[in-house]
Short mmCIF file of C-alpha atoms in Angstrom, two decimals:
data_model
loop_
_atom_site.label_atom_id
_atom_site.label_comp_id
_atom_site.label_asym_id
_atom_site.label_seq_id
_atom_site.Cartn_x
_atom_site.Cartn_y
_atom_site.Cartn_z
CA MET A 1 321.62 268.96 -7.98
CA SER A 2 325.31 269.39 -7.25
CA SER A 3 326.57 266.89 -4.74
CA LYS A 4 329.52 269.04 -3.67
CA SER A 5 328.21 272.56 -3.13
CA ASN A 6 326.02 273.50 -0.18
CA LYS A 7 326.63 270.53 2.10
CA ARG A 8 323.26 269.23 3.25
CA ASP A 9 321.99 268.86 6.77
CA THR A 10 322.18 265.17 7.61
CA SER A 11 321.99 265.58 11.39
CA PHE A 12 318.81 263.49 11.67
CA TRP A 13 320.51 260.48 10.09
CA ASP A 14 323.81 261.17 11.87
CA LYS A 15 321.99 260.99 15.20
CA HIS A 16 320.61 257.53 14.35
CA ARG A 17 323.69 256.17 12.59
CA ASN A 18 325.00 252.97 14.21
CA LYS A 19 322.69 253.44 17.17
CA VAL A 20 319.46 251.79 18.23
CA PHE A 21 316.74 253.79 19.93
CA SER A 22 313.93 251.87 21.61
CA LYS A 23 310.81 253.09 23.34
CA ARG A 24 309.95 249.51 24.28
CA GLY A 25 312.95 248.28 26.20
CA GLY A 26 315.48 245.56 25.57
CA TRP A 27 318.20 243.49 27.13
CA VAL A 28 320.37 245.41 29.55
CA ILE A 29 323.11 242.87 29.96
CA GLY A 30 323.69 242.01 33.58
CA LYS A 31 320.56 243.86 34.74
CA GLY A 32 317.67 242.21 33.01
CA VAL A 33 315.29 242.27 30.07
CA PHE A 34 312.82 245.14 30.06
CA ASN A 35 309.57 245.58 28.18
CA CYS A 36 307.53 248.76 28.43
CA GLY A 37 308.82 249.30 31.92
CA TYR A 38 308.24 245.70 33.07
CA ASP A 39 311.10 243.47 34.11
CA MET A 40 310.26 240.52 31.90
CA MET A 41 311.76 237.77 34.04
CA HIS A 42 310.11 238.99 37.24
CA ASP A 43 306.97 240.91 36.29
CA LEU A 44 305.84 238.89 33.28
CA VAL A 45 307.24 235.34 33.21
CA GLY A 46 304.99 233.14 35.34
CA GLU A 47 302.94 236.17 36.35
CA LYS A 48 301.09 237.07 33.16
CA SER A 49 299.68 234.89 30.38
CA TYR A 50 301.40 234.57 27.01
CA MET A 51 298.46 236.34 25.36
CA GLN A 52 298.76 239.26 27.80
CA VAL A 53 302.39 239.67 26.73
CA ILE A 54 301.44 239.38 23.06
CA ILE A 55 298.98 242.25 23.56
CA LEU A 56 301.60 244.22 25.50
CA ASN A 57 304.01 243.83 22.58
CA ALA A 58 301.32 244.72 20.05
CA THR A 59 299.96 247.79 21.81
CA GLY A 60 302.49 248.88 24.44
CA ARG A 61 299.85 248.29 27.13
CA LEU A 62 299.47 245.27 29.39
CA PRO A 63 295.79 244.25 29.38
CA ASP A 64 293.98 242.48 32.16
CA ARG A 65 293.90 238.67 32.08
CA LYS A 66 290.22 238.68 31.10
CA LEU A 67 290.79 240.46 27.78
CA ALA A 68 293.82 238.28 27.02
CA ASP A 69 291.72 235.16 27.66
CA TRP A 70 289.07 236.52 25.31
CA PHE A 71 291.71 237.06 22.62
CA GLU A 72 293.04 233.56 23.14
CA ALA A 73 289.55 232.16 22.61
CA VAL A 74 289.00 234.17 19.45
CA HIS A 75 292.33 232.94 18.06
CA ILE A 76 290.96 229.41 18.44
CA CYS A 77 287.82 230.48 16.57
CA LEU A 78 289.76 231.92 13.67
CA SER A 79 292.23 229.19 12.85
CA TRP A 80 291.01 225.73 11.89
CA PRO A 81 292.74 222.65 10.46
CA ASP A 82 290.83 222.74 7.15
CA PRO A 83 293.11 223.05 4.10
CA ARG A 84 290.31 224.33 1.90
CA ILE A 85 290.69 227.68 3.68
CA TRP A 86 293.08 229.78 1.60
CA CYS A 87 295.90 230.37 4.08
CA ASN A 88 295.69 226.79 5.32
CA GLN A 89 295.98 225.47 1.79
CA ILE A 90 299.25 227.34 1.43
CA GLY A 91 300.40 225.51 4.55
CA ALA A 92 299.33 222.19 3.05
CA LEU A 93 301.06 222.98 -0.24
CA GLY A 94 304.20 223.70 1.77
CA GLY A 95 303.73 220.33 3.45
CA THR A 96 303.40 218.48 0.19
CA MET A 97 306.56 220.28 -1.00
CA GLN A 98 308.27 219.17 2.23
CA THR A 99 309.20 222.72 3.22
CA SER A 100 310.05 223.45 6.84
CA VAL A 101 307.15 223.94 9.22
CA VAL A 102 308.26 227.52 9.80
CA SER A 103 308.34 228.32 6.11
CA ALA A 104 304.86 226.91 5.49
CA THR A 105 303.34 228.49 8.59
CA VAL A 106 304.81 231.90 7.90
CA ALA A 107 303.68 231.71 4.26
CA GLY A 108 300.13 230.95 5.40
CA VAL A 109 300.20 233.79 7.92
CA LEU A 110 301.43 236.15 5.21
CA ALA A 111 298.62 235.00 2.92
CA ALA A 112 296.07 235.95 5.58
CA ASP A 113 297.35 239.54 5.41
CA SER A 114 294.54 239.88 2.93
CA LYS A 115 291.75 242.30 2.16
CA GLY A 116 289.45 239.36 1.41
CA TYR A 117 289.74 237.39 4.65
CA GLY A 118 292.09 237.08 7.62
CA THR A 119 293.50 240.12 9.32
CA LYS A 120 292.95 243.20 7.15
CA PRO A 121 289.14 242.98 7.19
CA LEU A 122 289.40 243.44 10.95
CA VAL A 123 290.74 246.94 10.34
CA ALA A 124 287.78 247.66 8.10
CA GLY A 125 285.35 245.99 10.53
CA VAL A 126 286.51 247.95 13.57
CA SER A 127 286.61 251.18 11.56
CA PHE A 128 283.08 250.58 10.30
CA ILE A 129 281.45 249.93 13.67
CA GLN A 130 283.29 252.82 15.33
CA LYS A 131 282.17 255.23 12.60
CA ALA A 132 278.69 253.75 12.66
CA LEU A 133 278.37 254.30 16.41
CA ALA A 134 279.56 257.89 16.02
CA ALA A 135 276.93 258.42 13.30
CA TYR A 136 274.25 256.69 15.40
CA THR A 137 275.11 258.88 18.38
CA ASP A 138 274.78 261.89 16.08
CA GLY A 139 271.28 260.82 15.19
CA LEU A 140 271.51 258.55 12.15
CA SER A 141 269.12 255.61 12.40
CA VAL A 142 270.18 251.99 12.03
CA ALA A 143 268.18 251.82 8.79
CA GLU A 144 270.07 254.84 7.45
CA ILE A 145 273.43 253.37 8.43
CA VAL A 146 272.61 250.11 6.65
CA SER A 147 271.19 251.90 3.65
CA GLU A 148 274.28 254.15 3.30
CA GLU A 149 276.68 251.22 3.51
CA CYS A 150 274.72 249.08 1.06
CA ALA A 151 274.47 252.01 -1.36
CA LYS A 152 278.26 251.82 -1.79
CA TYR A 153 277.77 248.41 -3.42
CA GLY A 154 274.69 249.06 -5.51
CA GLY A 155 272.27 248.19 -2.70
CA LYS A 156 273.83 244.79 -1.98
CA PRO A 157 274.19 243.80 1.70
CA ILE A 158 277.97 244.21 1.72
CA ILE A 159 278.98 245.57 5.11
CA MET A 160 282.26 244.63 6.71
CA GLY A 161 281.47 242.26 9.55
CA TYR A 162 278.27 240.91 8.04
CA ALA A 163 277.60 237.92 5.77
CA ARG A 164 280.49 235.61 4.89
CA PRO A 165 281.68 233.52 1.94
CA ILE A 166 280.88 229.79 1.66
CA ALA A 167 278.15 229.76 4.32
CA LYS A 168 275.35 231.76 5.88
CA GLY A 169 275.45 232.19 9.64
CA ASP A 170 278.53 231.94 11.85
CA GLU A 171 278.88 229.35 14.58
CA ARG A 172 281.86 231.21 16.03
CA ILE A 173 279.67 234.03 17.32
CA GLU A 174 277.72 231.75 19.60
CA ALA A 175 280.98 230.33 20.93
CA MET A 176 282.42 233.78 21.57
CA GLU A 177 279.19 235.03 23.15
CA ARG A 178 279.56 232.16 25.58
CA VAL A 179 283.17 233.12 26.28
CA SER A 180 282.29 236.78 26.75
CA LYS A 181 279.53 235.86 29.18
CA SER A 182 281.71 233.48 31.16
CA LEU A 183 284.39 236.16 31.47
CA GLY A 184 281.81 238.59 32.81
CA TYR A 185 281.60 240.95 29.84
CA SER A 186 278.34 242.71 29.11
CA VAL A 187 277.12 244.07 25.79
CA GLY A 188 278.60 247.53 25.17
CA PRO A 189 277.33 250.26 22.84
CA HIS A 190 279.26 249.07 19.76
CA LEU A 191 278.08 245.48 20.14
CA ASP A 192 274.55 246.63 20.84
CA LEU A 193 274.56 248.63 17.59
CA ALA A 194 276.14 245.67 15.76
CA TYR A 195 273.21 243.49 16.84
CA GLN A 196 270.74 246.11 15.66
CA ILE A 197 272.46 246.27 12.28
CA GLU A 198 272.37 242.48 12.12
CA GLN A 199 268.65 242.43 12.80
CA MET A 200 268.10 244.94 10.00
CA LEU A 201 270.17 242.82 7.59
CA LEU A 202 268.35 239.65 8.64
CA ASP A 203 264.99 241.29 8.04
CA LYS A 204 265.93 242.80 4.68
CA PHE A 205 268.46 240.37 3.20
CA ASN A 206 268.53 237.27 5.40
CA GLU A 207 272.20 237.94 6.13
CA SER A 208 273.70 237.89 9.61
CA MET A 209 276.78 239.08 11.47
CA ASN A 210 280.03 237.20 11.02
CA ILE A 211 282.83 236.72 13.54
CA ASN A 212 284.60 239.83 12.20
CA GLY A 213 281.52 241.93 13.03
CA TYR A 214 281.22 240.47 16.52
CA MET A 215 284.93 240.79 17.21
CA SER A 216 285.12 244.34 15.82
CA ALA A 217 282.22 245.55 17.93
CA PHE A 218 283.32 243.76 21.09
CA LEU A 219 286.89 245.05 20.82
CA SER A 220 285.66 248.56 20.06
CA ASP A 221 283.78 248.38 23.35
CA GLN A 222 287.09 247.50 25.02
CA GLY A 223 288.63 250.71 23.64
CA LEU A 224 290.91 249.22 21.00
CA THR A 225 291.67 250.98 17.72
CA PRO A 226 291.48 249.26 14.30
CA GLU A 227 295.27 249.27 14.07
CA GLU A 228 295.68 247.75 17.54
CA VAL A 229 293.33 244.90 16.67
CA TYR A 230 295.31 244.28 13.45
CA GLN A 231 298.58 244.32 15.38
CA ILE A 232 297.37 241.93 18.08
CA CYS A 233 296.03 239.55 15.43
CA ALA A 234 299.16 239.60 13.23
CA VAL A 235 299.58 235.81 13.30
CA LEU A 236 295.93 234.99 13.85
CA VAL A 237 295.80 231.97 11.53
CA ASN A 238 299.13 230.36 12.33
CA SER A 239 298.03 227.26 14.21
CA GLY A 240 295.52 226.08 11.60
CA VAL A 241 298.16 226.56 8.91
CA THR A 242 300.64 224.47 10.90
CA ALA A 243 298.07 221.70 11.33
CA CYS A 244 297.34 221.62 7.60
CA TYR A 245 301.05 221.67 6.80
CA LEU A 246 301.66 218.67 9.07
CA ASP A 247 298.78 216.69 7.61
CA ALA A 248 300.24 217.10 4.13
CA TYR A 249 303.85 216.77 5.30
CA GLY A 250 303.08 213.38 6.81
CA ARG A 251 302.02 211.98 3.44
CA ALA A 252 304.08 211.24 0.35
CA GLY A 253 305.47 214.32 -1.36
CA GLY A 254 303.05 215.68 -3.95
CA ALA A 255 300.06 213.82 -2.51
CA PHE A 256 298.08 216.94 -1.60
CA MET A 257 295.60 217.64 -4.39
CA PRO A 258 297.82 216.68 -7.37
CA LEU A 259 296.64 218.01 -10.73
CA GLN A 260 296.71 216.47 -14.17
CA CYS A 261 297.71 218.76 -17.04
CA GLU A 262 294.08 218.87 -18.10
CA ASP A 263 292.95 219.98 -14.66
CA ILE A 264 294.14 223.44 -15.68
CA GLU A 265 291.82 225.29 -18.00
CA TYR A 266 293.87 227.15 -20.60
CA HIS A 267 292.15 230.03 -22.33
CA GLY A 268 295.07 232.02 -23.66
CA LYS A 269 296.65 232.51 -27.05
CA PRO A 270 296.52 229.55 -29.40
CA ALA A 271 299.73 227.73 -30.27
CA ARG A 272 301.98 229.92 -32.38
CA GLY A 273 305.53 229.88 -33.70
CA LEU A 274 308.32 232.42 -33.40
CA SER A 275 308.85 234.52 -36.49
CA LYS A 276 312.46 234.28 -37.56
CA MET B 1 271.84 237.51 23.82
CA LYS B 2 270.38 236.22 20.60
CA LYS B 3 269.67 232.64 19.68
CA ALA B 4 272.26 230.93 17.54
CA LYS B 5 271.35 230.89 13.88
CA LYS B 6 271.75 227.80 11.78
CA VAL B 7 274.86 227.77 9.60
CA ILE B 8 274.08 226.68 6.08
CA ARG B 9 276.33 226.30 3.05
CA ARG B 10 275.80 228.82 0.27
CA ASP B 11 275.48 227.68 -3.30
CA ASP B 12 278.12 230.14 -4.46
CA PRO B 13 279.53 229.11 -7.82
CA TYR B 14 283.21 228.31 -7.25
CA ALA B 15 285.39 227.36 -10.20
CA LYS B 16 285.93 223.66 -10.76
CA LYS B 17 289.38 224.24 -12.20
CA ILE B 18 292.28 226.66 -12.06
CA SER B 19 292.33 228.65 -15.28
CA THR B 20 295.14 230.58 -16.96
CA LYS B 21 295.96 232.55 -20.08
CA ILE B 22 299.68 232.23 -19.44
CA TRP B 23 300.76 228.63 -19.62
CA HIS B 24 299.52 225.57 -21.42
CA GLU B 25 300.82 222.12 -20.65
CA GLN B 26 300.15 219.34 -23.12
CA PRO B 27 299.91 216.00 -21.29
CA SER B 28 301.93 212.98 -22.31
CA GLU B 29 299.85 210.19 -23.79
CA GLN B 30 301.15 207.75 -21.19
CA ASN B 31 300.80 209.88 -18.06
CA PRO B 32 298.31 212.73 -17.73
CA TYR B 33 300.33 214.25 -14.90
CA ILE B 34 303.46 214.68 -17.04
CA ALA B 35 303.65 217.47 -19.58
CA GLN B 36 305.27 216.68 -22.87
CA GLN B 37 305.11 220.24 -24.07
CA SER B 38 304.75 223.61 -22.34
CA ARG B 39 303.67 226.79 -24.08
CA CYS B 40 303.95 230.36 -22.77
CA HIS B 41 301.23 232.54 -24.27
CA GLY B 42 301.18 230.16 -27.21
CA TYR B 43 304.93 229.87 -27.80
CA ASP B 44 306.66 226.54 -27.32
CA LEU B 45 309.01 226.79 -24.32
CA ILE B 46 311.80 224.84 -26.04
CA GLU B 47 311.66 227.27 -28.98
CA LEU B 48 311.80 230.23 -26.57
CA VAL B 49 314.79 228.67 -24.83
CA LYS B 50 316.59 228.34 -28.16
CA GLU B 51 315.58 231.57 -29.84
CA ARG B 52 314.82 234.32 -27.34
CA SER B 53 316.54 236.11 -24.47
CA TYR B 54 315.54 235.85 -20.83
CA ILE B 55 314.34 239.47 -20.97
CA ASP B 56 312.06 238.70 -23.92
CA VAL B 57 310.49 235.73 -22.18
CA LEU B 58 310.12 237.58 -18.87
CA TYR B 59 308.26 240.34 -20.72
CA LEU B 60 306.15 237.80 -22.59
CA LEU B 61 305.18 236.07 -19.37
CA PHE B 62 303.64 239.20 -17.91
CA ARG B 63 302.49 241.09 -21.03
CA SER B 64 301.35 238.16 -23.22
CA GLU B 65 303.34 239.38 -26.24
CA LEU B 66 307.05 239.47 -26.99
CA PRO B 67 308.58 242.94 -26.64
CA THR B 68 309.64 245.11 -29.55
CA LYS B 69 313.34 245.86 -29.76
CA GLU B 70 312.82 249.24 -28.04
CA GLU B 71 310.72 247.74 -25.28
CA ALA B 72 313.23 244.97 -24.69
CA VAL B 73 316.12 247.43 -24.41
CA ILE B 74 314.48 249.69 -21.84
CA PHE B 75 313.09 246.72 -19.91
CA GLU B 76 316.52 245.11 -19.73
CA GLN B 77 318.18 248.36 -18.69
CA LEU B 78 315.53 248.82 -15.99
CA LEU B 79 316.25 245.32 -14.68
CA ILE B 80 319.95 246.10 -14.51
CA SER B 81 319.32 249.53 -12.98
CA PHE B 82 317.59 248.13 -9.92
CA ILE B 83 319.19 244.70 -9.72
CA ASN B 84 320.62 245.52 -6.31
CA PRO B 85 319.23 247.90 -3.67
CA GLY B 86 322.76 247.87 -2.20
CA PRO B 87 324.15 246.70 1.15
CA ARG B 88 322.77 249.67 3.15
CA HIS B 89 319.17 249.05 2.13
CA PRO B 90 316.95 247.59 4.89
CA ALA B 91 315.85 244.72 2.62
CA THR B 92 319.46 243.81 1.85
CA ARG B 93 320.35 243.97 5.52
CA SER B 94 317.49 241.56 6.21
CA ALA B 95 319.07 239.21 3.66
CA ILE B 96 322.50 239.63 5.25
CA ILE B 97 321.12 238.97 8.74
CA ALA B 98 319.41 235.82 7.45
CA GLY B 99 322.69 234.75 5.87
CA VAL B 100 324.92 235.46 8.84
CA GLY B 101 322.30 234.13 11.25
CA LYS B 102 322.59 230.72 9.59
CA THR B 103 318.97 230.84 8.51
CA ASP B 104 318.27 228.19 5.90
CA PRO B 105 319.49 229.87 2.68
CA VAL B 106 316.20 229.04 0.95
CA HIS B 107 314.55 231.53 3.31
CA ILE B 108 316.85 234.45 2.46
CA LEU B 109 314.90 235.67 -0.53
CA PRO B 110 311.40 235.50 1.01
CA ILE B 111 312.71 237.29 4.10
CA ALA B 112 314.38 240.08 2.15
CA LEU B 113 311.44 240.50 -0.22
CA SER B 114 309.09 240.85 2.74
CA THR B 115 311.16 243.77 3.99
CA LEU B 116 311.25 245.22 0.49
CA SER B 117 307.43 245.17 0.42
CA GLY B 118 307.37 248.28 2.62
CA ASN B 119 305.74 251.56 1.73
CA PHE B 120 308.79 253.68 2.57
CA GLN B 121 310.93 253.66 -0.56
CA GLY B 122 310.03 249.99 -1.12
CA ALA B 123 307.77 248.02 -3.41
CA GLY B 124 304.74 249.27 -1.50
CA GLU B 125 305.45 252.72 -2.91
CA VAL B 126 305.54 251.60 -6.54
CA GLU B 127 301.81 251.10 -7.11
CA PRO B 128 300.90 254.53 -5.64
CA ALA B 129 303.70 256.01 -7.78
CA VAL B 130 302.18 254.52 -10.93
CA ARG B 131 298.77 255.89 -9.98
CA PHE B 132 300.27 259.31 -9.25
CA LEU B 133 302.05 259.42 -12.61
CA ARG B 134 298.97 258.29 -14.50
CA LYS B 135 296.75 260.80 -12.75
CA ASN B 136 299.08 263.75 -13.26
CA ALA B 137 300.72 263.07 -16.61
CA LYS B 138 298.37 265.41 -18.46
CA LYS B 139 299.31 268.37 -16.28
CA PRO B 140 302.42 270.43 -17.02
CA PRO B 141 305.05 268.84 -14.72
CA GLU B 142 306.32 272.11 -13.30
CA GLN B 143 302.79 273.24 -12.42
CA ALA B 144 302.06 269.88 -10.82
CA ALA B 145 305.19 270.25 -8.70
CA LEU B 146 304.32 273.80 -7.69
CA ALA B 147 300.78 272.79 -6.78
CA LEU B 148 302.08 270.04 -4.50
CA LEU B 149 304.72 272.24 -2.94
CA ASP B 150 302.28 275.07 -2.33
CA GLY B 151 301.38 274.92 1.33
CA ALA B 152 303.17 271.62 1.86
CA ALA B 153 305.47 271.48 4.86
CA LYS B 154 308.71 269.60 5.08
CA PRO B 155 308.45 267.02 7.87
CA ALA B 156 310.28 267.90 11.05
CA GLU B 157 312.26 264.67 10.84
CA GLY B 158 313.34 262.34 8.08
CA ASP B 159 312.75 262.47 4.36
CA TRP B 160 310.09 264.45 2.56
CA SER B 161 308.05 262.49 0.05
CA ILE B 162 306.14 265.07 -1.95
CA ALA B 163 304.50 262.38 -4.10
CA PRO B 164 304.82 258.59 -4.29
CA GLY B 165 308.12 257.82 -6.05
CA PHE B 166 309.47 261.36 -5.61
CA GLY B 167 311.07 263.05 -2.64
CA SER B 168 314.27 263.51 -0.73
CA TYR B 169 316.72 260.73 -0.03
CA TYR B 170 318.72 261.18 3.19
CA GLY B 171 317.80 264.83 2.94
CA GLY B 172 318.92 265.37 -0.63
CA VAL B 173 318.38 264.36 -4.23
CA ASP B 174 318.99 260.65 -4.89
CA LEU B 175 321.85 260.99 -7.34
CA MET B 176 321.81 257.36 -8.45
CA ALA B 177 318.07 257.46 -9.13
CA GLU B 178 318.61 260.64 -11.18
CA GLN B 179 321.50 259.16 -13.18
CA LEU B 180 319.60 255.94 -13.89
CA ALA B 181 316.55 257.96 -14.94
CA GLN B 182 318.71 260.01 -17.32
CA GLN B 183 320.06 256.80 -18.86
CA LEU B 184 316.55 255.43 -19.38
CA VAL B 185 315.04 258.72 -20.56
CA ALA B 186 317.60 258.84 -23.36
CA LEU B 187 316.45 255.50 -24.81
CA PRO B 188 314.12 255.34 -27.82
CA GLY B 189 311.75 253.24 -25.66
CA CYS B 190 311.25 256.07 -23.15
CA GLY B 191 307.52 256.51 -22.63
CA LYS B 192 305.41 259.48 -21.62
CA LEU B 193 305.32 258.76 -17.88
CA LEU B 194 309.11 258.47 -17.60
CA SER B 195 309.50 261.63 -19.64
CA TRP B 196 306.90 263.49 -17.54
CA GLY B 197 308.43 262.21 -14.30
CA ASP B 198 311.83 263.46 -15.37
CA GLU B 199 310.57 267.00 -15.80
CA PHE B 200 308.62 266.76 -12.56
CA SER B 201 311.76 265.58 -10.78
CA ARG B 202 313.77 268.54 -12.09
CA ALA B 203 311.13 270.91 -10.78
CA LEU B 204 311.73 269.50 -7.30
CA HIS B 205 315.52 269.82 -7.24
CA ASP B 206 315.55 273.25 -5.61
CA HIS B 207 313.74 271.65 -2.67
CA GLN B 208 316.30 268.87 -2.41
CA MET B 209 313.90 266.34 -3.85
CA GLY B 210 313.65 264.45 -7.11
CA TRP B 211 313.27 260.93 -8.47
CA LEU B 212 313.30 258.08 -6.00
CA LYS B 213 314.27 254.67 -7.36
CA THR B 214 310.73 253.44 -6.85
CA GLY B 215 309.44 256.29 -9.00
CA VAL B 216 311.79 255.51 -11.87
CA ALA B 217 310.82 251.84 -11.82
CA ALA B 218 307.13 252.75 -11.60
CA ALA B 219 307.36 255.08 -14.60
CA VAL B 220 309.18 252.61 -16.87
CA LEU B 221 307.00 249.65 -15.92
CA ALA B 222 303.79 251.64 -16.35
CA ASP B 223 304.99 252.95 -19.72
CA LEU B 224 305.59 249.36 -20.76
CA GLY B 225 301.98 248.58 -19.93
CA PHE B 226 302.29 246.67 -16.68
CA LEU B 227 299.31 247.10 -14.37
CA PRO B 228 299.89 249.23 -11.24
CA PHE B 229 299.61 246.35 -8.76
CA ALA B 230 301.92 244.23 -10.91
CA CYS B 231 304.56 246.99 -10.92
CA ALA B 232 305.02 246.67 -7.14
CA SER B 233 305.64 242.93 -7.32
CA LEU B 234 307.92 243.35 -10.33
CA TYR B 235 310.00 245.82 -8.37
CA GLN B 236 310.58 243.03 -5.84
CA LEU B 237 311.49 240.63 -8.65
CA ILE B 238 313.89 243.15 -10.18
CA SER B 239 315.67 243.72 -6.85
CA ALA B 240 315.78 240.05 -5.87
CA PRO B 241 319.20 239.16 -7.37
CA GLY B 242 321.05 241.79 -5.34
CA LEU B 243 319.24 240.90 -2.13
CA LEU B 244 320.07 237.24 -2.59
CA ALA B 245 323.68 237.86 -3.53
CA HIS B 246 324.31 239.86 -0.35
CA GLY B 247 322.51 237.30 1.81
CA LEU B 248 324.45 234.39 0.33
CA GLU B 249 327.72 236.30 0.72
CA TYR B 250 327.19 236.15 4.47
CA CYS B 251 326.13 232.50 4.75
CA LYS B 252 329.62 231.24 5.39
CA LYS B 253 330.69 234.09 7.66
CA PRO B 254 330.62 233.85 11.47
CA MET B 255 327.80 235.58 13.34
CA SER B 256 330.37 238.00 14.75
CA SER B 257 330.98 239.34 11.24
CA TYR B 258 327.73 241.33 11.40
CA PRO B 259 327.63 244.34 13.75
CA PHE B 260 325.96 243.88 17.14
CA PRO B 261 325.62 247.37 18.64
CA GLU B 262 327.47 247.99 21.87
CA ASP B 263 325.42 248.70 24.98
CA LYS B 264 326.38 252.37 24.85
CA ASP B 265 324.78 252.58 21.40
CA TYR B 266 321.54 250.97 22.57
CA VAL B 267 319.37 253.74 23.94
CA ILE B 268 316.21 252.90 25.87
CA GLU B 269 314.03 255.98 25.72
CA GLU B 270 311.81 256.77 28.67
#
């Protein structure tokens, strides 16, 4: 463990020391701003939609306008101004604390980096349907796929992309089916399998697909990986959080769901004194 | 396309109230929103303020009991050990950039702690490190090291993390992590995971690996009984003072006081 003898090879760090290496591009002062080979001010600004550039930054590939428009629509589906939703409530609590809009919005976005809702379940949803299609192609039946997934949770219908908390059914799927149709998309093999799985769950458990399931299958049909979907959707919930923040911010400080002392249920240690 | 299905509310049982074992607020008789007394795990806060140290109350808050003398000593020394990741650390540099960038100072800490959440030698590595230590602590440390090294290949670039919380640091043994571990191992409050980790670390030295700071923190916190997922967050808490101090140090400095690489040092790779 001597720090003096046998000087170590630090060439990897020496190469990177005080230097920036970028595969994406950057600002070449006097020449322009470059992004994945595109000249941003000429090729992108005014030529491509904001969502196309978001996807370019998230994946390194510029998608066609149609896919970007689909993503824009699904962002509307997944961010509502209802402060009962967990991430939105954090926005509202920021509002009632009179934080800055950026602070509250970013806090809400960070909250949605959750395994329970928001962005991380998309990784699980896309992974599930891609593995399921591979298994289906290899000969597993839809019933077997459903049975294997449910077996992981003691036979309960817990499959990522199906069922949802609070309510049964998902109005967002109908809206996105409409968008997909209007953009000229047809049902691909992942979405087709997702519908078959849904039918099986409806028949056996009266549970249907949720927006995660629809989105995961649709985007798998567009060739995206789970990680790419997660990256594109990094700030998925931001606008609903901002709306909830502003609603609370516009009222007197502390007006959002104030609690009396007795609104908290204490079930810890009884009152005790310090031994001297 | 299928027909739309009706959306109906489930009758899931959601709690009517927030519940806690940690804190009890006694309302004033005149105003139910104002607490006239607060208790932490049963102890009156005013009494704690008068009678106990910050370390004791911090431990109480998370572990529900006050620490023994030995626990308090090692916990306090751990908190001092990792009070500052240092100015080269990516999380500290995030704090400095926030400071020099004239970001609202109240944002410095959340920004820096977000960077510190990372899995590479950050808080994100602490929970896996606790799980690794717990899983392996019954094996002889040297054998565990040999088993991991057997067939393992050093990465072509960057550091080699042979196990969460253990590995190389800039290509060598992290000397500060080792020295801090030695200090903590020598305390009467040293637990079995810290002790095991120390032997495991020594078995890695010939391969230019050893304790990482995250591993030391993981071992001490787990020995003290903190849950694995809590250890990661506590590592952020422990490092917060240093991050904030460096960020605040830069608040009053001009933006030009932080390096902006020259064009020749900005390499766009094809």
